[in-house]
Amino acid sequence: MDSKTVNRRNLVPEYIQKLNVYQAGKPATELARERGLTHISKLGSNENPLGPSPFAIRKMTHDLWEVNHYPDMHAFKLKEALSKLYKLKAENIILGNGSEGIMAYIMRAFVRPYEEIVTSENTFIGFYILARSVGATLMTVPLTSDYRYDVKAMASKITEKTKVVYIANPNNPTGTYITRDEFDYLMNYVPEHVLVILDEAYFEFAREFDDYPDSMDYRYDNVITLRTFSKAYGLAGIRCGYGFAHQNLIDNLNKVKLPFEPNIIAQRGALGALKDSPHLERTVKNNRAMYELTFSYLTNNGFKPINSIANFISFKNSCAEACQWMFDKLLDLGVIIRPLSTYEMPEYVRVSIGNEEEMNHFFKSMDTILPEFTERFGRA
Ligand SMILES: Cc1ncc(COP(=O)(O)O)c(C=O)c1O
């Protein structure tokens, strides 16, 4: 190593050097070209299979003529719509480039190197990366045997060094959730100086479950709720997420926020999507129906899918190789699923709930590969 390399290395904090670059899946168009496919069902990223709201598209298209201007940095109209919907003041709302963008601001504003963040194993990988990128120490506990957050174990990890507790509810990649009672239990152990991030990316699918804790019903000064337009609203590509919290938290987040996020198109698309409740209803209805079919298909074929309240289902195979084989063979048939090795669940795969045509494509492709799969790997 020459002296220049050594100097450059010293420029980069050790916790950044240790990070791995996020590995996104290949775009569907590239896969189609590589594998000579004409038709792809993308069931790997928990996106909306009905597409964006047509109303949102109209709004965004119209506003393309305004992109010579900077966006409204206060996102007045979008905040106003969210305030009305959730009966909150605009001062309690923050917007960003996806909910992940807001998580990055939270890390930047509140967390210093070596401070501790308590969360679970096998939760949203984007969060681990953001926590490590500011040098935080992750204090994780295993999931319970039924794939749920272990709130008791998490509570026991909270000390005076803890800065943040992160909860994805429902959790990705398991689709399980903490109940209202469990949330209340955990909050009893959270001191006021600890910030709780309640990541509700799949809220619109989850809210119909009785004991799912809608965080709007709580008013804690140290909880920030994050939601997104990427999932049920079908706008993952425009990158728009929002957070609700006490004004003091929001004011401090705004100090580190890039002023013009979300951009003009994202603000307009999100506003359009919020007003298109029929599209949201169709999305949730499709999800419920296709979830049932997918769960039954998997069970009838000898798998043990994990009960999920989100728009995806994960299930176990006998080994990591079986997951890679299943992923690869399904890809040859044009179906993209997600092996969960990056979530440190190498023996599991996750399939997003698509529309009827996509799920039939998945079932037919599974029917094709299952005889050889079963012979090679059996079941977990
Ligand atoms: C639990 C969870 N939180 C947050 C996100 C990120 O969402 P966004 O697109 O709003 O950044 C995802 C995306 O997959 C997720 O699964």
mmCIF file of C-alpha atoms and ligand atoms in Angstrom:
data_model
loop_
_atom_site.group_PDB
_atom_site.id
_atom_site.type_symbol
_atom_site.label_atom_id
_atom_site.label_comp_id
_atom_site.label_asym_id
_atom_site.label_seq_id
_atom_site.Cartn_x
_atom_site.Cartn_y
_atom_site.Cartn_z
ATOM 1 C CA MET A 1 0.000 0.000 0.000
ATOM 2 C CA ASP A 2 1.523 3.375 -0.967
ATOM 3 C CA SER A 3 1.395 6.413 1.329
ATOM 4 C CA LYS A 4 -1.381 8.009 -0.761
ATOM 5 C CA THR A 5 -3.649 5.020 -0.177
ATOM 6 C CA VAL A 6 -2.919 5.146 3.547
ATOM 7 C CA ASN A 7 -3.824 8.841 3.667
ATOM 8 C CA ARG A 8 -7.001 8.351 1.724
ATOM 9 C CA ARG A 9 -7.978 5.506 4.040
ATOM 10 C CA ASN A 10 -7.505 7.777 7.018
ATOM 11 C CA LEU A 11 -9.947 10.212 5.472
ATOM 12 C CA VAL A 12 -12.713 7.659 5.804
ATOM 13 C CA PRO A 13 -13.956 6.730 9.295
ATOM 14 C CA GLU A 14 -13.588 3.054 10.095
ATOM 15 C CA TYR A 15 -17.352 2.573 10.366
ATOM 16 C CA ILE A 16 -17.770 3.811 6.779
ATOM 17 C CA GLN A 17 -14.951 1.600 5.485
ATOM 18 C CA LYS A 18 -16.728 -1.400 6.981
ATOM 19 C CA LEU A 19 -20.026 -0.711 5.181
ATOM 20 C CA ASN A 20 -21.081 -2.672 2.114
ATOM 21 C CA VAL A 21 -22.731 -0.894 -0.777
ATOM 22 C CA TYR A 22 -26.460 -1.650 -0.959
ATOM 23 C CA GLN A 23 -27.124 -4.410 -3.495
ATOM 24 C CA ALA A 24 -30.307 -3.661 -5.396
ATOM 25 C CA GLY A 25 -31.845 -6.272 -7.667
ATOM 26 C CA LYS A 26 -31.291 -5.914 -11.398
ATOM 27 C CA PRO A 27 -33.935 -3.875 -13.209
ATOM 28 C CA ALA A 28 -36.652 -6.037 -14.784
ATOM 29 C CA THR A 29 -35.828 -4.762 -18.277
ATOM 30 C CA GLU A 30 -32.198 -5.875 -17.982
ATOM 31 C CA LEU A 31 -33.215 -9.305 -16.691
ATOM 32 C CA ALA A 32 -35.693 -9.690 -19.509
ATOM 33 C CA ARG A 33 -32.981 -8.958 -22.054
ATOM 34 C CA GLU A 34 -30.397 -11.230 -20.363
ATOM 35 C CA ARG A 35 -32.722 -14.209 -20.067
ATOM 36 C CA GLY A 36 -34.660 -13.667 -23.304
ATOM 37 C CA LEU A 37 -37.951 -13.113 -21.444
ATOM 38 C CA THR A 38 -40.939 -11.275 -22.800
ATOM 39 C CA HIS A 39 -42.964 -11.160 -19.618
ATOM 40 C CA ILE A 40 -41.759 -10.510 -16.053
ATOM 41 C CA SER A 41 -43.677 -10.579 -12.764
ATOM 42 C CA LYS A 42 -41.719 -8.456 -10.311
ATOM 43 C CA LEU A 43 -42.459 -9.914 -6.887
ATOM 44 C CA GLY A 44 -39.238 -8.971 -5.138
ATOM 45 C CA SER A 45 -39.678 -5.427 -3.797
ATOM 46 C CA ASN A 46 -43.151 -5.169 -2.180
ATOM 47 C CA GLU A 47 -44.375 -2.654 -4.733
ATOM 48 C CA ASN A 48 -47.972 -1.870 -5.700
ATOM 49 C CA PRO A 49 -49.035 -4.366 -8.405
ATOM 50 C CA LEU A 50 -51.899 -2.133 -9.588
ATOM 51 C CA GLY A 51 -49.468 0.627 -10.523
ATOM 52 C CA PRO A 52 -49.636 4.286 -9.489
ATOM 53 C CA SER A 53 -52.957 6.072 -9.033
ATOM 54 C CA PRO A 54 -54.080 7.478 -12.424
ATOM 55 C CA PHE A 55 -55.012 10.651 -10.613
ATOM 56 C CA ALA A 56 -51.448 10.997 -9.282
ATOM 57 C CA ILE A 57 -50.096 10.490 -12.791
ATOM 58 C CA ARG A 58 -52.286 13.279 -14.137
ATOM 59 C CA LYS A 59 -51.076 15.666 -11.433
ATOM 60 C CA MET A 60 -47.421 14.796 -12.004
ATOM 61 C CA THR A 61 -47.665 15.072 -15.773
ATOM 62 C CA HIS A 62 -49.279 18.470 -15.508
ATOM 63 C CA ASP A 63 -46.530 19.740 -13.226
ATOM 64 C CA LEU A 64 -43.700 18.695 -15.524
ATOM 65 C CA TRP A 65 -44.054 22.185 -17.038
ATOM 66 C CA GLU A 66 -43.002 23.688 -13.717
ATOM 67 C CA VAL A 67 -39.739 21.886 -13.156
ATOM 68 C CA ASN A 68 -37.697 24.954 -14.094
ATOM 69 C CA HIS A 69 -38.696 26.187 -10.607
ATOM 70 C CA TYR A 70 -37.467 24.897 -7.266
ATOM 71 C CA PRO A 71 -40.079 22.991 -5.283
ATOM 72 C CA ASP A 72 -42.018 24.584 -2.428
ATOM 73 C CA MET A 73 -39.568 23.852 0.396
ATOM 74 C CA HIS A 74 -42.421 23.834 2.910
ATOM 75 C CA ALA A 75 -44.506 21.474 0.752
ATOM 76 C CA PHE A 76 -47.487 23.445 1.911
ATOM 77 C CA LYS A 77 -50.212 21.629 -0.039
ATOM 78 C CA LEU A 78 -48.994 18.133 0.731
ATOM 79 C CA LYS A 79 -48.590 18.886 4.431
ATOM 80 C CA GLU A 80 -52.013 20.490 4.461
ATOM 81 C CA ALA A 81 -53.564 17.341 2.947
ATOM 82 C CA LEU A 82 -51.750 15.105 5.449
ATOM 83 C CA SER A 83 -52.779 17.382 8.345
ATOM 84 C CA LYS A 84 -56.423 17.105 7.338
ATOM 85 C CA LEU A 85 -56.269 13.370 6.866
ATOM 86 C CA TYR A 86 -54.597 12.653 10.202
ATOM 87 C CA LYS A 87 -55.875 15.669 12.189
ATOM 88 C CA LEU A 88 -52.425 17.017 12.982
ATOM 89 C CA LYS A 89 -50.697 20.357 12.614
ATOM 90 C CA ALA A 90 -48.323 20.906 9.678
ATOM 91 C CA GLU A 91 -45.603 21.621 12.296
ATOM 92 C CA ASN A 92 -45.767 17.979 13.330
ATOM 93 C CA ILE A 93 -45.008 16.664 9.829
ATOM 94 C CA ILE A 94 -41.741 16.077 8.002
ATOM 95 C CA LEU A 95 -41.418 14.965 4.383
ATOM 96 C CA GLY A 96 -38.436 13.373 2.679
ATOM 97 C CA ASN A 97 -37.109 11.244 -0.149
ATOM 98 C CA GLY A 98 -38.956 8.129 0.934
ATOM 99 C CA SER A 99 -39.285 7.143 4.570
ATOM 100 C CA GLU A 100 -35.694 5.961 4.283
ATOM 101 C CA GLY A 101 -34.685 9.548 3.494
ATOM 102 C CA ILE A 102 -36.267 10.659 6.768
ATOM 103 C CA MET A 103 -34.514 7.843 8.660
ATOM 104 C CA ALA A 104 -31.236 9.222 7.294
ATOM 105 C CA TYR A 105 -32.136 12.662 8.709
ATOM 106 C CA ILE A 106 -32.957 11.125 12.072
ATOM 107 C CA MET A 107 -29.546 9.465 12.162
ATOM 108 C CA ARG A 108 -27.831 12.703 11.144
ATOM 109 C CA ALA A 109 -29.682 14.855 13.674
ATOM 110 C CA PHE A 110 -29.743 12.631 16.737
ATOM 111 C CA VAL A 111 -27.145 9.860 16.649
ATOM 112 C CA ARG A 112 -23.410 10.131 17.302
ATOM 113 C CA PRO A 113 -20.757 7.397 16.864
ATOM 114 C CA TYR A 114 -20.881 4.618 19.488
ATOM 115 C CA GLU A 115 -24.334 5.551 20.703
ATOM 116 C CA GLU A 116 -26.563 2.524 20.866
ATOM 117 C CA ILE A 117 -29.597 1.649 18.822
ATOM 118 C CA VAL A 118 -31.852 -1.127 20.047
ATOM 119 C CA THR A 119 -33.748 -3.159 17.480
ATOM 120 C CA SER A 120 -34.395 -6.685 16.295
ATOM 121 C CA GLU A 121 -32.429 -9.043 14.094
ATOM 122 C CA ASN A 122 -33.983 -9.730 10.691
ATOM 123 C CA THR A 123 -35.578 -6.363 10.236
ATOM 124 C CA PHE A 124 -35.411 -3.736 7.477
ATOM 125 C CA ILE A 125 -31.823 -3.784 6.141
ATOM 126 C CA GLY A 126 -31.971 -0.166 4.990
ATOM 127 C CA PHE A 127 -32.159 0.845 8.639
ATOM 128 C CA TYR A 128 -29.065 -1.161 9.669
ATOM 129 C CA ILE A 129 -27.070 0.521 6.896
ATOM 130 C CA LEU A 130 -28.164 4.010 7.989
ATOM 131 C CA ALA A 131 -27.392 3.287 11.646
ATOM 132 C CA ARG A 132 -23.926 1.964 10.788
ATOM 133 C CA SER A 133 -23.247 4.918 8.497
ATOM 134 C CA VAL A 134 -23.182 7.249 11.518
ATOM 135 C CA GLY A 135 -21.070 4.828 13.556
ATOM 136 C CA ALA A 136 -23.891 3.795 15.904
ATOM 137 C CA THR A 137 -23.676 0.468 17.726
ATOM 138 C CA LEU A 138 -26.560 -1.825 16.877
ATOM 139 C CA MET A 139 -27.913 -3.787 19.833
ATOM 140 C CA THR A 140 -30.093 -6.447 18.243
ATOM 141 C CA VAL A 141 -32.089 -9.315 19.692
ATOM 142 C CA PRO A 142 -33.298 -12.428 17.823
ATOM 143 C CA LEU A 143 -36.900 -12.736 16.659
ATOM 144 C CA THR A 144 -39.147 -15.013 18.687
ATOM 145 C CA SER A 145 -39.710 -18.566 17.421
ATOM 146 C CA ASP A 146 -42.850 -17.336 15.665
ATOM 147 C CA TYR A 147 -40.876 -14.648 13.791
ATOM 148 C CA ARG A 148 -42.044 -11.695 15.871
ATOM 149 C CA TYR A 149 -40.147 -8.861 17.535
ATOM 150 C CA ASP A 150 -39.186 -9.956 21.035
ATOM 151 C CA VAL A 151 -40.228 -6.820 22.934
ATOM 152 C CA LYS A 152 -39.147 -8.207 26.326
ATOM 153 C CA ALA A 153 -35.630 -8.891 25.070
ATOM 154 C CA MET A 154 -35.547 -5.479 23.389
ATOM 155 C CA ALA A 155 -36.636 -3.756 26.590
ATOM 156 C CA SER A 156 -33.812 -5.486 28.460
ATOM 157 C CA LYS A 157 -31.245 -3.988 26.040
ATOM 158 C CA ILE A 158 -32.237 -0.402 26.787
ATOM 159 C CA THR A 159 -29.570 1.351 28.899
ATOM 160 C CA GLU A 160 -28.396 4.916 29.430
ATOM 161 C CA LYS A 161 -26.263 4.514 26.289
ATOM 162 C CA THR A 162 -29.370 3.889 24.160
ATOM 163 C CA LYS A 163 -30.289 6.700 21.791
ATOM 164 C CA VAL A 164 -32.863 5.118 19.500
ATOM 165 C CA VAL A 165 -35.245 2.160 19.459
ATOM 166 C CA TYR A 166 -36.273 1.093 15.957
ATOM 167 C CA ILE A 167 -39.445 -0.881 15.298
ATOM 168 C CA ALA A 168 -40.671 -1.821 11.821
ATOM 169 C CA ASN A 169 -44.353 -2.521 12.309
ATOM 170 C CA PRO A 170 -45.213 -4.655 10.413
ATOM 171 C CA ASN A 171 -41.718 -5.988 10.022
ATOM 172 C CA ASN A 172 -40.036 -6.543 6.677
ATOM 173 C CA PRO A 173 -39.229 -9.358 5.759
ATOM 174 C CA THR A 174 -41.480 -11.366 8.099
ATOM 175 C CA GLY A 175 -44.736 -9.361 7.828
ATOM 176 C CA THR A 176 -45.362 -9.949 11.558
ATOM 177 C CA TYR A 177 -46.249 -7.118 13.924
ATOM 178 C CA ILE A 178 -46.105 -5.976 17.505
ATOM 179 C CA THR A 179 -49.532 -5.652 19.077
ATOM 180 C CA ARG A 180 -50.918 -2.685 20.978
ATOM 181 C CA ASP A 181 -50.157 -4.438 24.299
ATOM 182 C CA GLU A 182 -46.598 -5.158 23.258
ATOM 183 C CA PHE A 183 -46.052 -1.563 22.191
ATOM 184 C CA ASP A 184 -47.405 -0.336 25.534
ATOM 185 C CA TYR A 185 -45.145 -2.803 27.349
ATOM 186 C CA LEU A 186 -42.061 -1.608 25.471
ATOM 187 C CA MET A 187 -42.865 2.071 25.977
ATOM 188 C CA ASN A 188 -42.803 1.480 29.747
ATOM 189 C CA TYR A 189 -39.088 0.736 29.438
ATOM 190 C CA VAL A 190 -38.217 3.613 27.118
ATOM 191 C CA PRO A 191 -36.829 6.658 28.947
ATOM 192 C CA GLU A 192 -37.781 10.089 27.651
ATOM 193 C CA HIS A 193 -34.327 10.757 26.189
ATOM 194 C CA VAL A 194 -34.627 7.758 23.854
ATOM 195 C CA LEU A 195 -36.205 8.266 20.440
ATOM 196 C CA VAL A 196 -38.529 5.537 19.180
ATOM 197 C CA ILE A 197 -38.783 5.185 15.399
ATOM 198 C CA LEU A 198 -42.008 3.474 14.488
ATOM 199 C CA ASP A 199 -41.599 2.512 10.856
ATOM 200 C CA GLU A 200 -45.069 1.923 9.432
ATOM 201 C CA ALA A 201 -44.197 1.529 5.741
ATOM 202 C CA TYR A 202 -47.009 -1.047 5.359
ATOM 203 C CA PHE A 203 -49.543 0.785 7.530
ATOM 204 C CA GLU A 204 -52.355 0.891 4.929
ATOM 205 C CA PHE A 205 -52.337 -2.922 4.700
ATOM 206 C CA ALA A 206 -51.919 -3.451 8.442
ATOM 207 C CA ARG A 207 -54.469 -1.050 9.899
ATOM 208 C CA GLU A 208 -57.420 -3.366 9.404
ATOM 209 C CA PHE A 209 -56.035 -5.785 12.006
ATOM 210 C CA ASP A 210 -57.670 -5.230 15.391
ATOM 211 C CA ASP A 211 -54.681 -5.321 17.712
ATOM 212 C CA TYR A 212 -52.356 -3.448 15.337
ATOM 213 C CA PRO A 213 -51.330 -0.265 17.194
ATOM 214 C CA ASP A 214 -52.123 2.753 15.020
ATOM 215 C CA SER A 215 -49.523 5.168 16.304
ATOM 216 C CA MET A 216 -51.831 8.127 15.621
ATOM 217 C CA ASP A 217 -53.729 6.998 18.717
ATOM 218 C CA TYR A 218 -50.659 7.678 20.850
ATOM 219 C CA ARG A 219 -49.093 11.004 21.708
ATOM 220 C CA TYR A 220 -45.582 10.372 22.945
ATOM 221 C CA ASP A 221 -43.083 13.216 22.656
ATOM 222 C CA ASN A 222 -40.264 10.796 21.877
ATOM 223 C CA VAL A 223 -41.893 8.714 19.118
ATOM 224 C CA ILE A 224 -41.629 9.439 15.407
ATOM 225 C CA THR A 225 -43.941 7.581 13.065
ATOM 226 C CA LEU A 226 -42.748 7.057 9.500
ATOM 227 C CA ARG A 227 -44.996 6.228 6.566
ATOM 228 C CA THR A 228 -44.534 6.197 2.832
ATOM 229 C CA PHE A 229 -46.061 6.663 -0.599
ATOM 230 C CA SER A 230 -43.894 3.789 -1.899
ATOM 231 C CA LYS A 231 -46.059 0.821 -0.971
ATOM 232 C CA ALA A 232 -49.879 0.960 -0.915
ATOM 233 C CA TYR A 233 -49.883 4.322 -2.734
ATOM 234 C CA GLY A 234 -47.843 2.850 -5.582
ATOM 235 C CA LEU A 235 -45.272 5.630 -5.895
ATOM 236 C CA ALA A 236 -41.953 3.973 -4.949
ATOM 237 C CA GLY A 237 -40.231 5.576 -7.938
ATOM 238 C CA ILE A 238 -40.883 9.192 -6.953
ATOM 239 C CA ARG A 239 -39.378 8.761 -3.451
ATOM 240 C CA CYS A 240 -41.749 10.397 -1.016
ATOM 241 C CA GLY A 241 -42.228 9.538 2.627
ATOM 242 C CA TYR A 242 -43.537 11.364 5.676
ATOM 243 C CA GLY A 243 -43.107 11.394 9.412
ATOM 244 C CA PHE A 244 -45.207 12.576 12.358
ATOM 245 C CA ALA A 245 -43.708 13.701 15.666
ATOM 246 C CA HIS A 246 -43.608 16.368 18.348
ATOM 247 C CA GLN A 247 -42.767 19.771 16.893
ATOM 248 C CA ASN A 248 -39.462 19.884 18.743
ATOM 249 C CA LEU A 249 -38.265 16.729 16.969
ATOM 250 C CA ILE A 250 -39.525 17.962 13.594
ATOM 251 C CA ASP A 251 -37.840 21.371 14.043
ATOM 252 C CA ASN A 252 -34.505 19.705 14.707
ATOM 253 C CA LEU A 253 -34.899 17.315 11.777
ATOM 254 C CA ASN A 254 -35.642 20.291 9.529
ATOM 255 C CA LYS A 255 -32.248 21.757 10.453
ATOM 256 C CA VAL A 256 -30.441 18.875 8.743
ATOM 257 C CA LYS A 257 -32.974 18.218 5.988
ATOM 258 C CA LEU A 258 -32.086 19.135 2.416
ATOM 259 C CA PRO A 259 -34.422 22.053 1.753
ATOM 260 C CA PHE A 260 -35.944 20.972 -1.546
ATOM 261 C CA GLU A 261 -36.898 17.381 -0.781
ATOM 262 C CA PRO A 262 -39.300 16.010 -1.875
ATOM 263 C CA ASN A 263 -39.040 17.387 -5.406
ATOM 264 C CA ILE A 264 -41.941 19.026 -7.286
ATOM 265 C CA ILE A 265 -43.067 15.852 -9.032
ATOM 266 C CA ALA A 266 -42.963 13.837 -5.809
ATOM 267 C CA GLN A 267 -44.992 16.457 -3.929
ATOM 268 C CA ARG A 268 -47.650 16.555 -6.658
ATOM 269 C CA GLY A 269 -47.798 12.783 -7.144
ATOM 270 C CA ALA A 270 -48.168 12.192 -3.415
ATOM 271 C CA LEU A 271 -50.930 14.791 -3.197
ATOM 272 C CA GLY A 272 -52.757 13.153 -6.110
ATOM 273 C CA ALA A 273 -52.389 9.703 -4.563
ATOM 274 C CA LEU A 274 -53.730 10.902 -1.196
ATOM 275 C CA LYS A 275 -56.871 12.145 -2.917
ATOM 276 C CA ASP A 276 -57.424 8.925 -4.858
ATOM 277 C CA SER A 277 -58.913 6.775 -2.120
ATOM 278 C CA PRO A 278 -60.607 4.351 -4.602
ATOM 279 C CA HIS A 279 -57.145 3.378 -5.872
ATOM 280 C CA LEU A 280 -55.960 2.758 -2.328
ATOM 281 C CA GLU A 281 -59.062 0.677 -1.595
ATOM 282 C CA ARG A 282 -58.543 -1.408 -4.762
ATOM 283 C CA THR A 283 -54.930 -1.948 -3.734
ATOM 284 C CA VAL A 284 -55.779 -3.169 -0.234
ATOM 285 C CA LYS A 285 -58.612 -5.353 -1.564
ATOM 286 C CA ASN A 286 -56.373 -6.943 -4.189
ATOM 287 C CA ASN A 287 -53.743 -7.554 -1.540
ATOM 288 C CA ARG A 288 -56.153 -9.269 0.802
ATOM 289 C CA ALA A 289 -57.536 -11.564 -1.929
ATOM 290 C CA MET A 290 -54.167 -12.436 -3.458
ATOM 291 C CA TYR A 291 -52.584 -12.916 -0.035
ATOM 292 C CA GLU A 292 -55.178 -15.578 0.820
ATOM 293 C CA LEU A 293 -54.612 -17.378 -2.498
ATOM 294 C CA THR A 294 -50.831 -17.264 -2.130
ATOM 295 C CA PHE A 295 -50.884 -18.407 1.476
ATOM 296 C CA SER A 296 -53.134 -21.365 0.530
ATOM 297 C CA TYR A 297 -51.022 -22.218 -2.502
ATOM 298 C CA LEU A 298 -47.882 -22.385 -0.382
ATOM 299 C CA THR A 299 -49.545 -24.345 2.431
ATOM 300 C CA ASN A 300 -51.123 -26.809 -0.023
ATOM 301 C CA ASN A 301 -47.694 -27.423 -1.474
ATOM 302 C CA GLY A 302 -46.110 -28.284 1.855
ATOM 303 C CA PHE A 303 -44.496 -24.934 2.716
ATOM 304 C CA LYS A 304 -45.039 -23.135 6.017
ATOM 305 C CA PRO A 305 -45.563 -19.484 5.126
ATOM 306 C CA ILE A 306 -45.175 -16.903 7.901
ATOM 307 C CA ASN A 307 -48.445 -15.101 8.724
ATOM 308 C CA SER A 308 -48.068 -11.570 7.413
ATOM 309 C CA ILE A 309 -50.208 -8.450 7.621
ATOM 310 C CA ALA A 310 -48.274 -6.678 4.877
ATOM 311 C CA ASN A 311 -48.034 -7.159 1.093
ATOM 312 C CA PHE A 312 -45.546 -10.028 1.097
ATOM 313 C CA ILE A 313 -45.099 -13.535 2.456
ATOM 314 C CA SER A 314 -41.865 -15.212 3.508
ATOM 315 C CA PHE A 315 -41.299 -18.932 3.871
ATOM 316 C CA LYS A 316 -38.535 -21.304 4.821
ATOM 317 C CA ASN A 317 -36.732 -23.816 2.640
ATOM 318 C CA SER A 318 -34.503 -26.662 3.771
ATOM 319 C CA CYS A 319 -31.258 -24.737 3.083
ATOM 320 C CA ALA A 320 -29.809 -21.587 1.531
ATOM 321 C CA GLU A 321 -29.021 -23.474 -1.680
ATOM 322 C CA ALA A 322 -32.704 -24.382 -2.058
ATOM 323 C CA CYS A 323 -33.594 -20.663 -1.890
ATOM 324 C CA GLN A 324 -31.025 -19.732 -4.509
ATOM 325 C CA TRP A 325 -32.210 -22.591 -6.745
ATOM 326 C CA MET A 326 -35.849 -21.558 -6.396
ATOM 327 C CA PHE A 327 -34.981 -17.907 -7.095
ATOM 328 C CA ASP A 328 -32.932 -18.800 -10.156
ATOM 329 C CA LYS A 329 -35.442 -21.219 -11.692
ATOM 330 C CA LEU A 330 -38.327 -18.816 -11.138
ATOM 331 C CA LEU A 331 -36.263 -16.082 -12.759
ATOM 332 C CA ASP A 332 -35.840 -18.256 -15.863
ATOM 333 C CA LEU A 333 -39.633 -18.341 -16.021
ATOM 334 C CA GLY A 334 -39.918 -14.571 -15.565
ATOM 335 C CA VAL A 335 -40.830 -14.415 -11.867
ATOM 336 C CA ILE A 336 -38.646 -12.354 -9.528
ATOM 337 C CA ILE A 337 -38.800 -13.229 -5.823
ATOM 338 C CA ARG A 338 -36.378 -12.244 -3.040
ATOM 339 C CA PRO A 339 -33.975 -14.690 -1.343
ATOM 340 C CA LEU A 340 -33.420 -13.383 2.177
ATOM 341 C CA SER A 341 -29.679 -13.927 2.694
ATOM 342 C CA THR A 342 -29.131 -10.145 2.927
ATOM 343 C CA TYR A 343 -31.661 -10.120 5.791
ATOM 344 C CA GLU A 344 -29.575 -12.832 7.467
ATOM 345 C CA MET A 345 -32.337 -15.347 6.817
ATOM 346 C CA PRO A 346 -30.505 -17.406 4.157
ATOM 347 C CA GLU A 347 -32.968 -20.298 4.384
ATOM 348 C CA TYR A 348 -35.954 -18.100 3.558
ATOM 349 C CA VAL A 349 -37.423 -16.430 0.492
ATOM 350 C CA ARG A 350 -39.960 -13.631 0.282
ATOM 351 C CA VAL A 351 -42.626 -13.204 -2.367
ATOM 352 C CA SER A 352 -44.486 -9.919 -2.772
ATOM 353 C CA ILE A 353 -48.229 -10.054 -3.327
ATOM 354 C CA GLY A 354 -48.908 -9.139 -6.936
ATOM 355 C CA ASN A 355 -52.081 -8.800 -8.991
ATOM 356 C CA GLU A 356 -54.081 -11.804 -10.174
ATOM 357 C CA GLU A 357 -52.108 -12.265 -13.365
ATOM 358 C CA GLU A 358 -48.771 -12.030 -11.560
ATOM 359 C CA MET A 359 -49.816 -14.487 -8.855
ATOM 360 C CA ASN A 360 -51.052 -16.965 -11.476
ATOM 361 C CA HIS A 361 -47.680 -16.593 -13.181
ATOM 362 C CA PHE A 362 -46.012 -17.355 -9.824
ATOM 363 C CA PHE A 363 -48.259 -20.395 -9.126
ATOM 364 C CA LYS A 364 -47.751 -21.817 -12.649
ATOM 365 C CA SER A 365 -44.004 -21.311 -12.473
ATOM 366 C CA MET A 366 -43.862 -22.932 -9.017
ATOM 367 C CA ASP A 367 -45.887 -25.875 -10.418
ATOM 368 C CA THR A 368 -43.238 -26.206 -13.124
ATOM 369 C CA ILE A 369 -40.216 -26.170 -10.826
ATOM 370 C CA LEU A 370 -41.628 -27.981 -7.776
ATOM 371 C CA PRO A 371 -41.159 -31.621 -8.905
ATOM 372 C CA GLU A 372 -37.381 -31.142 -9.314
ATOM 373 C CA PHE A 373 -37.195 -28.795 -6.321
ATOM 374 C CA THR A 374 -38.885 -31.381 -4.092
ATOM 375 C CA GLU A 375 -36.612 -34.141 -5.300
ATOM 376 C CA ARG A 376 -33.489 -32.078 -4.651
ATOM 377 C CA PHE A 377 -34.387 -30.246 -1.459
ATOM 378 C CA GLY A 378 -37.639 -31.627 0.016
ATOM 379 C CA ARG A 379 -39.278 -29.223 2.437
ATOM 380 C CA ALA A 380 -37.979 -27.423 5.523
HETATM 381 C C1 LIG B 1 -39.987 -1.634 6.704
HETATM 382 C C2 LIG B 1 -39.604 -0.674 5.612
HETATM 383 N N1 LIG B 1 -39.357 0.593 5.932
HETATM 384 C C3 LIG B 1 -39.021 1.493 5.012
HETATM 385 C C4 LIG B 1 -38.894 1.143 3.684
HETATM 386 C C5 LIG B 1 -38.455 2.188 2.719
HETATM 387 O O1 LIG B 1 -39.499 2.821 2.128
HETATM 388 P P1 LIG B 1 -39.330 4.153 1.284
HETATM 389 O O2 LIG B 1 -39.489 3.747 -0.139
HETATM 390 O O3 LIG B 1 -40.401 5.049 1.777
HETATM 391 O O4 LIG B 1 -37.968 4.727 1.551
HETATM 392 C C6 LIG B 1 -39.137 -0.165 3.291
HETATM 393 C C7 LIG B 1 -38.991 -0.553 1.891
HETATM 394 O O5 LIG B 1 -38.952 -1.669 1.497
HETATM 395 C C8 LIG B 1 -39.505 -1.101 4.286
HETATM 396 O O6 LIG B 1 -39.743 -2.373 3.981
#
